[in-house]
Tab-separated table of C-alpha atoms and ligand atoms in Angstrom:
chain	number	residue	atom	x	y	z
A	1	MET	CA	59.937	-152.826	99.579
A	2	LEU	CA	60.495	-149.076	99.918
A	3	PHE	CA	56.981	-148.548	101.274
A	4	THR	CA	57.712	-151.467	104.085
A	5	THR	CA	61.063	-149.399	104.607
A	6	LEU	CA	59.363	-145.977	104.547
A	7	SER	CA	56.692	-147.423	107.121
A	8	THR	CA	59.090	-149.627	109.436
A	9	GLY	CA	61.097	-146.015	109.561
A	10	LEU	CA	57.979	-143.945	110.225
A	11	ALA	CA	56.878	-146.201	112.902
A	12	ALA	CA	60.248	-145.943	115.104
A	13	ILE	CA	59.904	-142.404	115.001
A	14	MET	CA	56.600	-142.595	116.122
A	15	VAL	CA	57.995	-144.694	118.942
A	16	THR	CA	60.514	-142.233	119.513
A	17	ILE	CA	58.132	-139.110	119.570
A	18	GLN	CA	56.090	-140.867	122.020
A	19	SER	CA	58.519	-142.143	124.651
A	20	ALA	CA	59.865	-138.697	124.737
A	21	ALA	CA	58.887	-136.491	127.859
A	22	ALA	CA	57.705	-133.157	127.405
A	23	PRO	CA	59.976	-131.013	128.984
A	24	PRO	CA	58.963	-129.001	131.511
A	25	GLU	CA	57.207	-125.982	132.368
A	26	PRO	CA	58.910	-122.980	133.647
A	27	LEU	CA	58.050	-121.842	136.610
A	28	LEU	CA	57.488	-118.366	136.365
A	29	PRO	CA	59.619	-115.820	137.002
A	30	VAL	CA	62.791	-117.082	134.993
A	31	PRO	CA	66.099	-114.957	134.564
A	32	THR	CA	66.899	-113.295	131.446
A	33	ALA	CA	69.527	-114.728	129.313
A	34	GLN	CA	71.596	-111.702	130.726
A	35	GLN	CA	71.006	-112.594	134.153
A	36	LEU	CA	71.554	-116.325	133.632
A	37	ALA	CA	75.136	-115.743	132.105
A	38	TRP	CA	75.886	-113.400	134.792
A	39	GLN	CA	75.254	-115.876	137.580
A	40	GLU	CA	76.955	-118.207	135.964
A	41	MET	CA	80.176	-115.866	136.688
A	42	GLU	CA	79.536	-116.417	140.140
A	43	TYR	CA	82.625	-114.136	141.366
A	44	GLY	CA	83.608	-110.865	140.017
A	45	MET	CA	86.182	-107.966	141.425
A	46	PHE	CA	85.422	-104.619	142.454
A	47	CYS	CA	88.056	-101.586	142.399
A	48	HIS	CA	87.161	-98.824	144.273
A	49	PHE	CA	89.669	-96.400	142.997
A	50	GLY	CA	89.610	-92.605	142.902
A	51	ILE	CA	90.515	-89.594	144.816
A	52	ASN	CA	90.019	-91.062	148.218
A	53	THR	CA	92.830	-93.313	147.620
A	54	PHE	CA	95.335	-90.971	147.873
A	55	HIS	CA	93.956	-89.368	150.952
A	56	ASN	CA	93.448	-92.359	153.520
A	57	GLU	CA	89.342	-91.885	153.587
A	58	GLU	CA	86.501	-94.043	152.371
A	59	TRP	CA	84.164	-90.695	151.887
A	60	THR	CA	85.732	-87.458	151.217
A	61	ASP	CA	83.647	-83.997	150.715
A	62	GLY	CA	84.088	-83.362	147.340
A	63	THR	CA	86.520	-80.447	147.851
A	64	LYS	CA	89.931	-82.297	147.651
A	65	ASP	CA	92.389	-81.288	145.364
A	66	PRO	CA	92.411	-82.698	141.985
A	67	THR	CA	95.732	-82.459	141.829
A	68	THR	CA	96.163	-85.117	144.508
A	69	PHE	CA	95.113	-87.872	142.399
A	70	ASN	CA	98.344	-89.130	140.785
A	71	PRO	CA	99.397	-92.902	140.312
A	72	THR	CA	102.833	-93.421	140.232
A	73	ASP	CA	102.531	-97.004	138.133
A	74	PHE	CA	99.006	-97.036	136.787
A	75	ASN	CA	98.104	-100.454	135.157
A	76	ALA	CA	94.854	-101.708	134.855
A	77	ARG	CA	95.711	-104.839	132.747
A	78	GLN	CA	97.377	-105.959	136.311
A	79	TRP	CA	94.242	-105.572	138.128
A	80	VAL	CA	92.367	-107.779	135.281
A	81	GLU	CA	95.278	-109.995	134.991
A	82	VAL	CA	94.839	-111.142	138.855
A	83	ALA	CA	91.342	-111.045	138.829
A	84	ARG	CA	91.228	-113.624	135.954
A	85	ALA	CA	94.129	-115.417	137.380
A	86	SER	CA	91.923	-115.527	140.894
A	87	GLY	CA	88.689	-116.596	139.120
A	88	MET	CA	86.807	-113.850	138.827
A	89	LYS	CA	84.959	-113.523	135.386
A	90	TYR	CA	83.753	-109.779	135.970
A	91	VAL	CA	85.634	-106.242	137.263
A	92	VAL	CA	83.655	-103.315	138.171
A	93	VAL	CA	85.456	-100.114	138.703
A	94	THR	CA	84.599	-96.562	140.061
A	95	ALA	CA	83.882	-94.174	137.457
A	96	LYS	CA	82.893	-91.726	139.881
A	97	HIS	CA	82.196	-92.312	143.828
A	98	HIS	CA	80.681	-89.701	146.235
A	99	ASP	CA	83.142	-87.403	146.288
A	100	GLY	CA	82.381	-86.476	142.333
A	101	PHE	CA	85.692	-87.070	140.947
A	102	ALA	CA	85.714	-88.613	137.773
A	103	THR	CA	88.339	-91.007	136.846
A	104	TYR	CA	87.834	-90.870	132.838
A	105	PRO	CA	87.707	-87.550	131.049
A	106	THR	CA	84.559	-86.762	131.150
A	107	GLN	CA	83.185	-83.628	129.222
A	108	HIS	CA	80.989	-82.719	131.996
A	109	SER	CA	82.707	-81.993	134.981
A	110	ASP	CA	86.169	-80.132	135.476
A	111	TYR	CA	86.541	-82.552	139.191
A	112	ALA	CA	88.174	-85.050	137.039
A	113	VAL	CA	91.460	-86.894	135.944
A	114	THR	CA	92.019	-84.365	133.383
A	115	ALA	CA	92.581	-81.672	136.297
A	116	SER	CA	95.338	-84.067	138.107
A	117	PRO	CA	98.667	-84.186	136.841
A	118	TRP	CA	98.284	-87.972	136.557
A	119	ARG	CA	99.980	-88.221	132.902
A	120	GLU	CA	99.514	-84.639	132.119
A	121	GLY	CA	95.913	-85.019	132.540
A	122	LYS	CA	95.243	-87.425	129.692
A	123	GLY	CA	94.860	-90.595	131.348
A	124	ASP	CA	91.647	-92.638	131.500
A	125	VAL	CA	90.839	-95.057	134.423
A	126	VAL	CA	88.125	-96.447	132.971
A	127	ARG	CA	89.439	-96.839	129.224
A	128	GLU	CA	92.288	-99.233	130.723
A	129	VAL	CA	89.910	-101.014	132.470
A	130	ALA	CA	87.653	-101.709	129.938
A	131	ASP	CA	90.509	-102.321	127.058
A	132	ALA	CA	91.929	-104.589	129.607
A	133	CYS	CA	89.009	-106.528	130.075
A	134	ARG	CA	88.274	-107.197	126.690
A	135	GLU	CA	91.614	-108.248	126.162
A	136	LEU	CA	91.512	-110.572	128.902
A	137	GLY	CA	87.710	-111.797	128.223
A	138	VAL	CA	86.763	-110.349	131.738
A	139	MET	CA	83.094	-108.320	131.506
A	140	PHE	CA	83.739	-104.836	132.384
A	141	GLY	CA	81.168	-103.115	134.528
A	142	PHE	CA	81.272	-99.667	136.155
A	143	TYR	CA	80.192	-97.965	139.289
A	144	LEU	CA	78.902	-94.486	138.959
A	145	SER	CA	77.433	-92.751	142.381
A	146	PRO	CA	74.201	-91.452	142.317
A	147	TRP	CA	75.256	-89.106	145.390
A	148	ASP	CA	77.495	-86.693	144.449
A	149	ARG	CA	79.102	-84.262	146.662
A	150	HIS	CA	81.044	-82.017	144.284
A	151	GLU	CA	78.343	-81.383	141.388
A	152	PRO	CA	77.012	-77.825	141.835
A	153	THR	CA	73.646	-79.112	140.131
A	154	TYR	CA	73.024	-81.229	143.024
A	155	ALA	CA	70.784	-79.506	144.800
A	156	ASP	CA	68.341	-79.307	141.542
A	157	SER	CA	67.091	-82.489	140.977
A	158	SER	CA	66.181	-82.296	137.495
A	159	ALA	CA	69.191	-80.463	136.397
A	160	TYR	CA	71.266	-83.327	138.238
A	161	ASP	CA	69.554	-85.665	136.061
A	162	ALA	CA	70.464	-84.244	132.922
A	163	HIS	CA	74.573	-84.165	134.369
A	164	PHE	CA	74.073	-87.833	135.627
A	165	LYS	CA	72.753	-88.629	132.336
A	166	ASP	CA	75.065	-86.827	130.376
A	167	MET	CA	77.941	-89.023	132.063
A	168	LEU	CA	76.351	-92.375	131.574
A	169	ARG	CA	76.040	-91.444	127.899
A	170	GLU	CA	79.480	-90.918	127.936
A	171	LEU	CA	80.186	-94.221	130.162
A	172	LEU	CA	77.553	-96.193	127.675
A	173	THR	CA	79.010	-95.299	124.183
A	174	ASN	CA	82.706	-94.208	124.500
A	175	TYR	CA	84.561	-97.831	126.399
A	176	GLY	CA	82.653	-100.576	124.259
A	177	LYS	CA	80.469	-103.370	125.963
A	178	VAL	CA	79.482	-102.609	129.059
A	179	GLY	CA	78.014	-105.959	131.194
A	180	GLU	CA	77.206	-104.394	134.644
A	181	VAL	CA	76.331	-100.377	135.934
A	182	TRP	CA	76.043	-100.308	139.307
A	183	PHE	CA	74.218	-97.661	141.356
A	184	ASP	CA	74.865	-97.378	144.697
A	185	GLY	CA	71.989	-96.146	147.404
A	186	ALA	CA	74.274	-94.479	149.785
A	187	GLY	CA	74.079	-91.082	150.791
A	188	SER	CA	70.973	-90.516	148.682
A	189	LYS	CA	68.301	-90.490	151.137
A	190	GLY	CA	65.715	-88.000	150.579
A	191	HIS	CA	67.009	-87.263	146.905
A	192	ILE	CA	64.673	-87.867	143.734
A	193	TYR	CA	66.217	-89.269	141.129
A	194	ASP	CA	65.024	-89.597	137.586
A	195	TRP	CA	65.553	-93.719	137.906
A	196	ASP	CA	63.631	-94.480	134.790
A	197	GLY	CA	65.372	-92.242	132.702
A	198	TYR	CA	68.748	-93.983	133.723
A	199	TYR	CA	67.466	-97.379	133.128
A	200	ALA	CA	65.637	-96.214	129.899
A	201	LEU	CA	69.267	-94.451	128.658
A	202	ILE	CA	70.721	-97.913	129.281
A	203	ARG	CA	68.793	-100.421	127.948
A	204	GLU	CA	68.850	-97.713	124.787
A	205	LEU	CA	72.671	-98.054	124.457
A	206	GLN	CA	73.794	-100.996	126.161
A	207	PRO	CA	70.927	-103.578	126.215
A	208	ASP	CA	72.740	-106.283	127.800
A	209	ALA	CA	73.880	-104.332	130.566
A	210	LEU	CA	72.709	-105.431	133.926
A	211	ILE	CA	71.478	-102.589	136.537
A	212	ALA	CA	72.597	-103.832	139.960
A	213	ILE	CA	71.674	-102.078	143.187
A	214	CYS	CA	69.443	-99.372	142.555
A	215	GLY	CA	68.214	-101.312	139.467
A	216	PRO	CA	65.637	-103.950	137.854
A	217	ASP	CA	68.161	-106.795	137.298
A	218	ILE	CA	70.449	-107.725	140.217
A	219	ARG	CA	69.839	-106.966	143.719
A	220	TRP	CA	71.692	-105.822	146.812
A	221	VAL	CA	72.076	-109.015	149.381
A	222	GLY	CA	71.354	-106.127	152.112
A	223	ASN	CA	74.808	-106.413	153.742
A	224	GLU	CA	78.499	-106.126	153.316
A	225	ASP	CA	80.107	-109.218	154.552
A	226	GLY	CA	79.597	-111.154	151.077
A	227	VAL	CA	77.324	-113.361	153.063
A	228	ALA	CA	74.248	-114.092	151.578
A	229	PRO	CA	71.365	-115.522	153.618
A	230	GLU	CA	70.949	-119.509	154.226
A	231	THR	CA	67.829	-119.213	152.418
A	232	LEU	CA	68.237	-117.424	149.120
A	233	TRP	CA	65.513	-116.736	146.495
A	234	SER	CA	66.422	-115.007	143.166
A	235	VAL	CA	62.720	-114.460	142.771
A	236	VAL	CA	61.200	-111.314	144.913
A	237	ASP	CA	57.987	-109.318	145.145
A	238	ARG	CA	58.427	-106.241	143.769
A	239	ASP	CA	55.972	-103.718	143.304
A	240	GLY	CA	53.165	-106.742	143.688
A	241	ALA	CA	54.747	-109.056	141.049
A	242	SER	CA	57.263	-111.515	141.783
A	243	VAL	CA	60.201	-110.838	139.534
A	244	TRP	CA	63.801	-112.377	138.952
A	245	HIS	CA	65.944	-110.597	140.976
A	246	PRO	CA	69.319	-112.053	142.026
A	247	ALA	CA	71.309	-111.059	144.762
A	248	GLU	CA	74.892	-109.840	144.647
A	249	CYS	CA	77.188	-110.273	147.834
A	250	ASP	CA	79.750	-106.705	147.703
A	251	VAL	CA	82.492	-106.870	150.309
A	252	PRO	CA	85.896	-105.249	150.622
A	253	ILE	CA	88.832	-107.832	150.893
A	254	ARG	CA	90.275	-105.524	153.767
A	255	ASP	CA	87.680	-105.352	156.341
A	256	GLY	CA	85.514	-102.018	156.372
A	257	GLN	CA	87.604	-100.131	153.504
A	258	TRP	CA	86.641	-99.727	149.612
A	259	PHE	CA	89.497	-97.559	149.261
A	260	PHE	CA	93.289	-98.133	149.734
A	261	HIS	CA	94.358	-96.885	153.142
A	262	THR	CA	98.065	-96.464	153.616
A	263	ASP	CA	97.986	-98.087	156.935
A	264	GLY	CA	94.974	-100.725	156.035
A	265	GLU	CA	96.837	-103.957	155.321
A	266	PRO	CA	95.838	-105.519	159.108
A	267	LYS	CA	92.358	-105.279	157.778
A	268	LEU	CA	93.097	-107.777	154.880
A	269	ARG	CA	91.088	-111.018	155.743
A	270	SER	CA	92.821	-114.099	155.704
A	271	VAL	CA	92.479	-116.813	153.113
A	272	ASP	CA	90.501	-118.552	155.321
A	273	GLU	CA	88.130	-115.617	156.327
A	274	VAL	CA	87.502	-115.378	152.197
A	275	LEU	CA	86.783	-118.923	151.209
A	276	ASP	CA	83.918	-118.602	154.021
A	277	ILE	CA	83.084	-115.735	152.549
A	278	TYR	CA	82.761	-117.602	149.068
A	279	TYR	CA	80.817	-120.575	150.630
A	280	LYS	CA	78.651	-117.980	152.211
A	281	SER	CA	77.922	-116.007	148.661
A	282	VAL	CA	78.626	-118.436	145.926
A	283	GLY	CA	77.819	-121.279	147.881
A	284	ARG	CA	74.087	-120.155	148.716
A	285	GLY	CA	73.393	-119.271	145.223
A	286	ALA	CA	74.609	-115.596	145.389
A	287	VAL	CA	76.949	-114.227	143.121
A	288	LEU	CA	80.219	-112.758	144.709
A	289	LEU	CA	81.675	-108.823	143.926
A	290	LEU	CA	84.635	-109.049	146.168
A	291	ASN	CA	86.216	-105.382	146.518
A	292	VAL	CA	89.924	-105.052	146.168
A	293	SER	CA	91.504	-101.573	146.304
A	294	PRO	CA	94.654	-100.182	143.993
A	295	ASP	CA	96.691	-98.627	145.729
A	296	ARG	CA	98.596	-95.338	145.087
A	297	ARG	CA	100.418	-96.832	142.719
A	298	GLY	CA	97.507	-97.760	140.309
A	299	LEU	CA	98.228	-101.395	141.330
A	300	LEU	CA	96.595	-103.906	143.506
A	301	PRO	CA	98.710	-104.471	146.365
A	302	GLU	CA	100.832	-107.902	146.390
A	303	PRO	CA	99.530	-109.393	149.701
A	304	ASP	CA	95.706	-109.189	148.544
A	305	VAL	CA	96.990	-110.518	145.382
A	306	LYS	CA	98.395	-113.233	147.401
A	307	VAL	CA	95.056	-114.079	149.208
A	308	LEU	CA	92.857	-114.205	145.884
A	309	HIS	CA	95.291	-116.202	144.651
A	310	ASP	CA	95.643	-118.856	147.415
A	311	VAL	CA	91.570	-118.325	147.749
A	312	TRP	CA	91.484	-119.751	144.264
A	313	ALA	CA	93.990	-122.343	144.396
A	314	ILE	CA	92.035	-124.190	147.594
A	315	VAL	CA	88.737	-123.694	145.324
A	316	THR	CA	89.800	-125.101	142.395
A	317	GLU	CA	91.808	-128.009	143.842
A	318	THR	CA	88.615	-128.594	146.075
A	319	PHE	CA	86.095	-128.708	142.940
A	320	LYS	CA	88.689	-130.304	140.545
A	321	THR	CA	87.482	-134.634	141.090
A	322	ASN	CA	83.401	-134.822	141.435
A	323	LEU	CA	83.624	-138.065	143.094
A	324	ALA	CA	80.114	-139.215	141.890
A	325	GLN	CA	80.568	-137.941	138.392
A	326	GLY	CA	79.690	-140.847	136.242
A	327	LYS	CA	79.083	-143.157	138.718
A	328	PRO	CA	75.546	-145.061	138.325
A	329	ALA	CA	72.768	-143.127	139.595
A	330	THR	CA	69.241	-143.951	140.394
A	331	ALA	CA	66.364	-141.870	141.121
A	332	SER	CA	63.017	-142.398	142.920
A	333	ASN	CA	61.371	-140.883	139.862
A	334	THR	CA	62.069	-140.031	136.409
A	335	ARG	CA	60.447	-137.410	134.400
A	336	GLY	CA	58.527	-139.785	131.593
A	337	GLY	CA	61.090	-142.527	132.266
A	338	ASP	CA	62.839	-140.660	129.664
A	339	ALA	CA	66.804	-140.790	129.736
A	340	ALA	CA	66.840	-137.590	128.974
A	341	PHE	CA	65.917	-136.476	132.312
A	342	ALA	CA	67.726	-139.399	133.709
A	343	PRO	CA	69.283	-139.029	137.560
A	344	ALA	CA	72.630	-139.801	135.451
A	345	CYS	CA	72.269	-136.048	134.094
A	346	ALA	CA	73.012	-134.744	137.334
A	347	VAL	CA	76.449	-136.387	137.653
A	348	ASP	CA	77.361	-136.068	133.956
A	349	GLY	CA	79.505	-133.279	134.483
A	350	ASP	CA	77.220	-131.494	131.691
A	351	PRO	CA	75.540	-128.093	132.516
A	352	ALA	CA	73.290	-128.484	129.646
A	353	THR	CA	71.386	-131.204	131.172
A	354	TYR	CA	69.286	-131.754	134.437
A	355	TRP	CA	67.063	-134.610	136.356
A	356	ALA	CA	63.805	-133.853	136.244
A	357	THR	CA	60.596	-135.606	137.679
A	358	ASP	CA	57.109	-135.925	136.409
A	359	ASP	CA	55.296	-132.816	136.884
A	360	GLY	CA	53.441	-133.006	140.153
A	361	VAL	CA	56.335	-134.610	142.225
A	362	LYS	CA	57.677	-132.535	144.397
A	363	GLU	CA	59.647	-134.923	146.467
A	364	ALA	CA	62.690	-137.231	145.203
A	365	THR	CA	65.876	-138.746	145.691
A	366	LEU	CA	68.496	-139.508	143.615
A	367	THR	CA	71.282	-142.264	144.258
A	368	VAL	CA	74.867	-142.184	143.299
A	369	ASP	CA	76.619	-145.420	143.762
A	370	LEU	CA	80.323	-144.507	144.541
A	371	GLY	CA	81.424	-147.963	143.408
A	372	GLY	CA	83.917	-148.446	146.709
A	373	LEU	CA	84.737	-146.481	149.584
A	374	VAL	CA	84.869	-142.718	149.034
A	375	THR	CA	86.035	-139.859	151.260
A	376	PHE	CA	84.129	-136.545	151.063
A	377	ASP	CA	83.570	-133.601	152.961
A	378	ARG	CA	82.232	-131.038	150.641
A	379	ALA	CA	79.013	-131.232	148.519
A	380	MET	CA	77.587	-129.245	145.327
A	381	ILE	CA	73.791	-128.828	144.086
A	382	GLN	CA	72.771	-127.119	141.330
A	383	GLU	CA	69.534	-126.640	140.072
A	384	HIS	CA	68.623	-125.178	136.472
A	385	ILE	CA	67.492	-121.828	137.118
A	386	ALA	CA	66.608	-121.362	133.686
A	387	LEU	CA	63.321	-122.938	134.418
A	388	GLY	CA	62.679	-120.941	137.539
A	389	GLN	CA	63.832	-121.892	141.251
A	390	ARG	CA	62.413	-124.546	142.912
A	391	VAL	CA	63.668	-126.069	145.397
A	392	GLU	CA	62.758	-125.316	148.694
A	393	ALA	CA	64.470	-128.173	151.330
A	394	TYR	CA	66.849	-130.672	150.326
A	395	LYS	CA	69.230	-133.089	152.675
A	396	VAL	CA	72.315	-135.054	151.776
A	397	GLU	CA	73.554	-138.397	153.234
A	398	ALA	CA	75.962	-140.885	152.633
A	399	LEU	CA	75.902	-144.981	153.380
A	400	VAL	CA	78.659	-145.201	156.069
A	401	ASP	CA	78.785	-148.820	157.249
A	402	GLY	CA	75.438	-149.892	155.902
A	403	ALA	CA	73.852	-147.162	157.270
A	404	TRP	CA	72.302	-143.592	155.840
A	405	LYS	CA	74.155	-140.888	158.142
A	406	THR	CA	72.440	-137.029	157.000
A	407	VAL	CA	75.579	-135.178	156.503
A	408	VAL	CA	73.653	-131.765	155.467
A	409	GLU	CA	70.097	-130.607	155.533
A	410	GLY	CA	69.169	-127.034	153.967
A	411	THR	CA	66.319	-125.022	152.042
A	412	THR	CA	67.191	-123.244	148.876
A	413	ILE	CA	69.962	-124.347	145.789
A	414	GLY	CA	69.185	-122.065	143.370
A	415	HIS	CA	71.995	-121.836	141.016
A	416	LYS	CA	74.734	-123.245	142.961
A	417	ARG	CA	74.884	-124.826	146.852
A	418	LEU	CA	78.051	-125.090	148.302
A	419	ASP	CA	78.032	-126.772	151.853
A	420	ARG	CA	80.866	-128.004	153.821
A	421	PHE	CA	80.653	-131.037	156.875
A	422	ASP	CA	83.043	-133.365	158.459
A	423	ALA	CA	84.810	-135.931	156.301
A	424	VAL	CA	82.717	-139.560	155.658
A	425	LYS	CA	83.626	-142.441	154.099
A	426	ALA	CA	80.812	-143.640	152.476
A	427	THR	CA	80.031	-146.343	149.329
A	428	GLN	CA	76.815	-144.379	147.942
A	429	VAL	CA	75.266	-140.703	148.736
A	430	ARG	CA	71.901	-139.781	148.275
A	431	LEU	CA	70.519	-136.493	147.640
A	432	THR	CA	66.813	-136.045	148.696
A	433	ILE	CA	64.559	-133.298	147.293
A	434	ALA	CA	62.059	-132.790	150.211
A	435	LYS	CA	60.031	-130.086	149.195
A	436	SER	CA	59.772	-128.347	145.898
A	437	LYS	CA	57.412	-125.237	144.309
A	438	ALA	CA	57.316	-127.584	141.443
A	439	CYS	CA	58.904	-130.892	140.029
A	440	PRO	CA	62.997	-130.481	140.632
A	441	LEU	CA	65.251	-129.979	138.068
A	442	ILE	CA	68.899	-130.818	139.131
A	443	ARG	CA	71.520	-129.627	136.475
A	444	ALA	CA	74.291	-131.210	139.128
A	445	PHE	CA	74.856	-133.201	141.843
A	446	GLY	CA	78.926	-133.945	143.534
A	447	VAL	CA	80.529	-134.716	146.618
A	448	TYR	CA	84.517	-133.560	146.468
A	449	LYS	CA	87.217	-133.819	149.295
A	450	ALA	CA	88.817	-130.642	150.115
A	451	PRO	CA	92.746	-130.486	150.072
B	1	FUL	C1	78.508	-98.150	149.712
B	1	FUL	C2	79.579	-96.901	149.731
B	1	FUL	O1	79.218	-96.098	150.463
B	1	FUL	C3	80.738	-97.419	149.599
B	1	FUL	O2	82.071	-95.986	149.751
B	1	FUL	C4	80.928	-98.218	148.816
B	1	FUL	O3	81.330	-98.105	147.510
B	1	FUL	C5	80.333	-99.456	148.867
B	1	FUL	C6	79.978	-100.442	147.754
B	1	FUL	O4	78.939	-98.959	148.681
B	1	FUL	O5	77.108	-97.783	149.717
């Protein structure tokens, strides 16, 4: 009796094991855990704040009197609260811009907040931003300009490297966890830096920090418009090797102005313009780092805050209800016929599951029965990029009056693809993966109606 029960149980286990399809092999290269977590954030706030804020200039030359830095109502918590309420998951603050003025009390330069009247020289912008980020659950990052127009050692590469590492060390040890270090390439043409030495220091002191722009973990998208190309790969060739190097789109909310200007309000982009940027960055698989400049009070200006708020209200409202979620889904192919990789996994709202095809099947369709006439004008697709970026071409069609109508055709998907199109009224929706480097892994597929 006991033997029979045991053997029946074993047989059942055997059957389960046999019918489970092997998980797909990763398509190398794949993101690191830190890159993956950053990609999930999608949206962050850049804050340019420093001596320039008080001179109506984008680039001062390192000679402005440090006593001119004097915000009247500085409150970094307001910056981070606004960022969080606006859907942003990280904040990057300028610790030093090209002018060399340090917004934190460095021991390695007199050109710093310590020489300003602000809080009698005892203020620390970086500390207050870092503390607010920690308290509010927002990732903290800093910008440190390699190009330095004030520092006397700048003319001597190795002396300057030592100075720059001294500042880096302070920022990496005194402010808690750092998520991103932003190295701007501007102004540095012809100068030789010890990049490897900088990177080694970061890896040693903050192993989880991502090094952006002039760095190995995050790449610059290549423009300051906040726009990623239609076809965006997170995999690029570097020094003859294929590496995971995802793109970040940095753009100022006031056109052309990273720093606050007293007469800059007319440059403030509209809600529609920022939304368009969102679709062309996050919606093309990049991460958006939107710059909002604190003003001379040391606060984010109210009109800018309103735009951020309104943009996020629209994004949230638009993507609140996936009209395909939980609806019956079928596919032209399911990996091993296994429920673990079924098309339903793309519409279950669970970020951990995905629809996968058998190895070698690089073209496939997923059809969702919407269960009646449904109106939508947005689509969202996500790949399971933890196992590599794969899809090269896709199409979304809607079943309208019994005929399939193409609403959008595109190339790459990556972490997320958002598409806008004229509203359709359909009973079914179909995603076609037309070309893929390996079997496609679709984590999410959704259709939505914008407000
Ligand atoms: C550029 C800089 O020159 C701008 O002032 C700003 O910091 C922007 C983010 O990067 O290269």
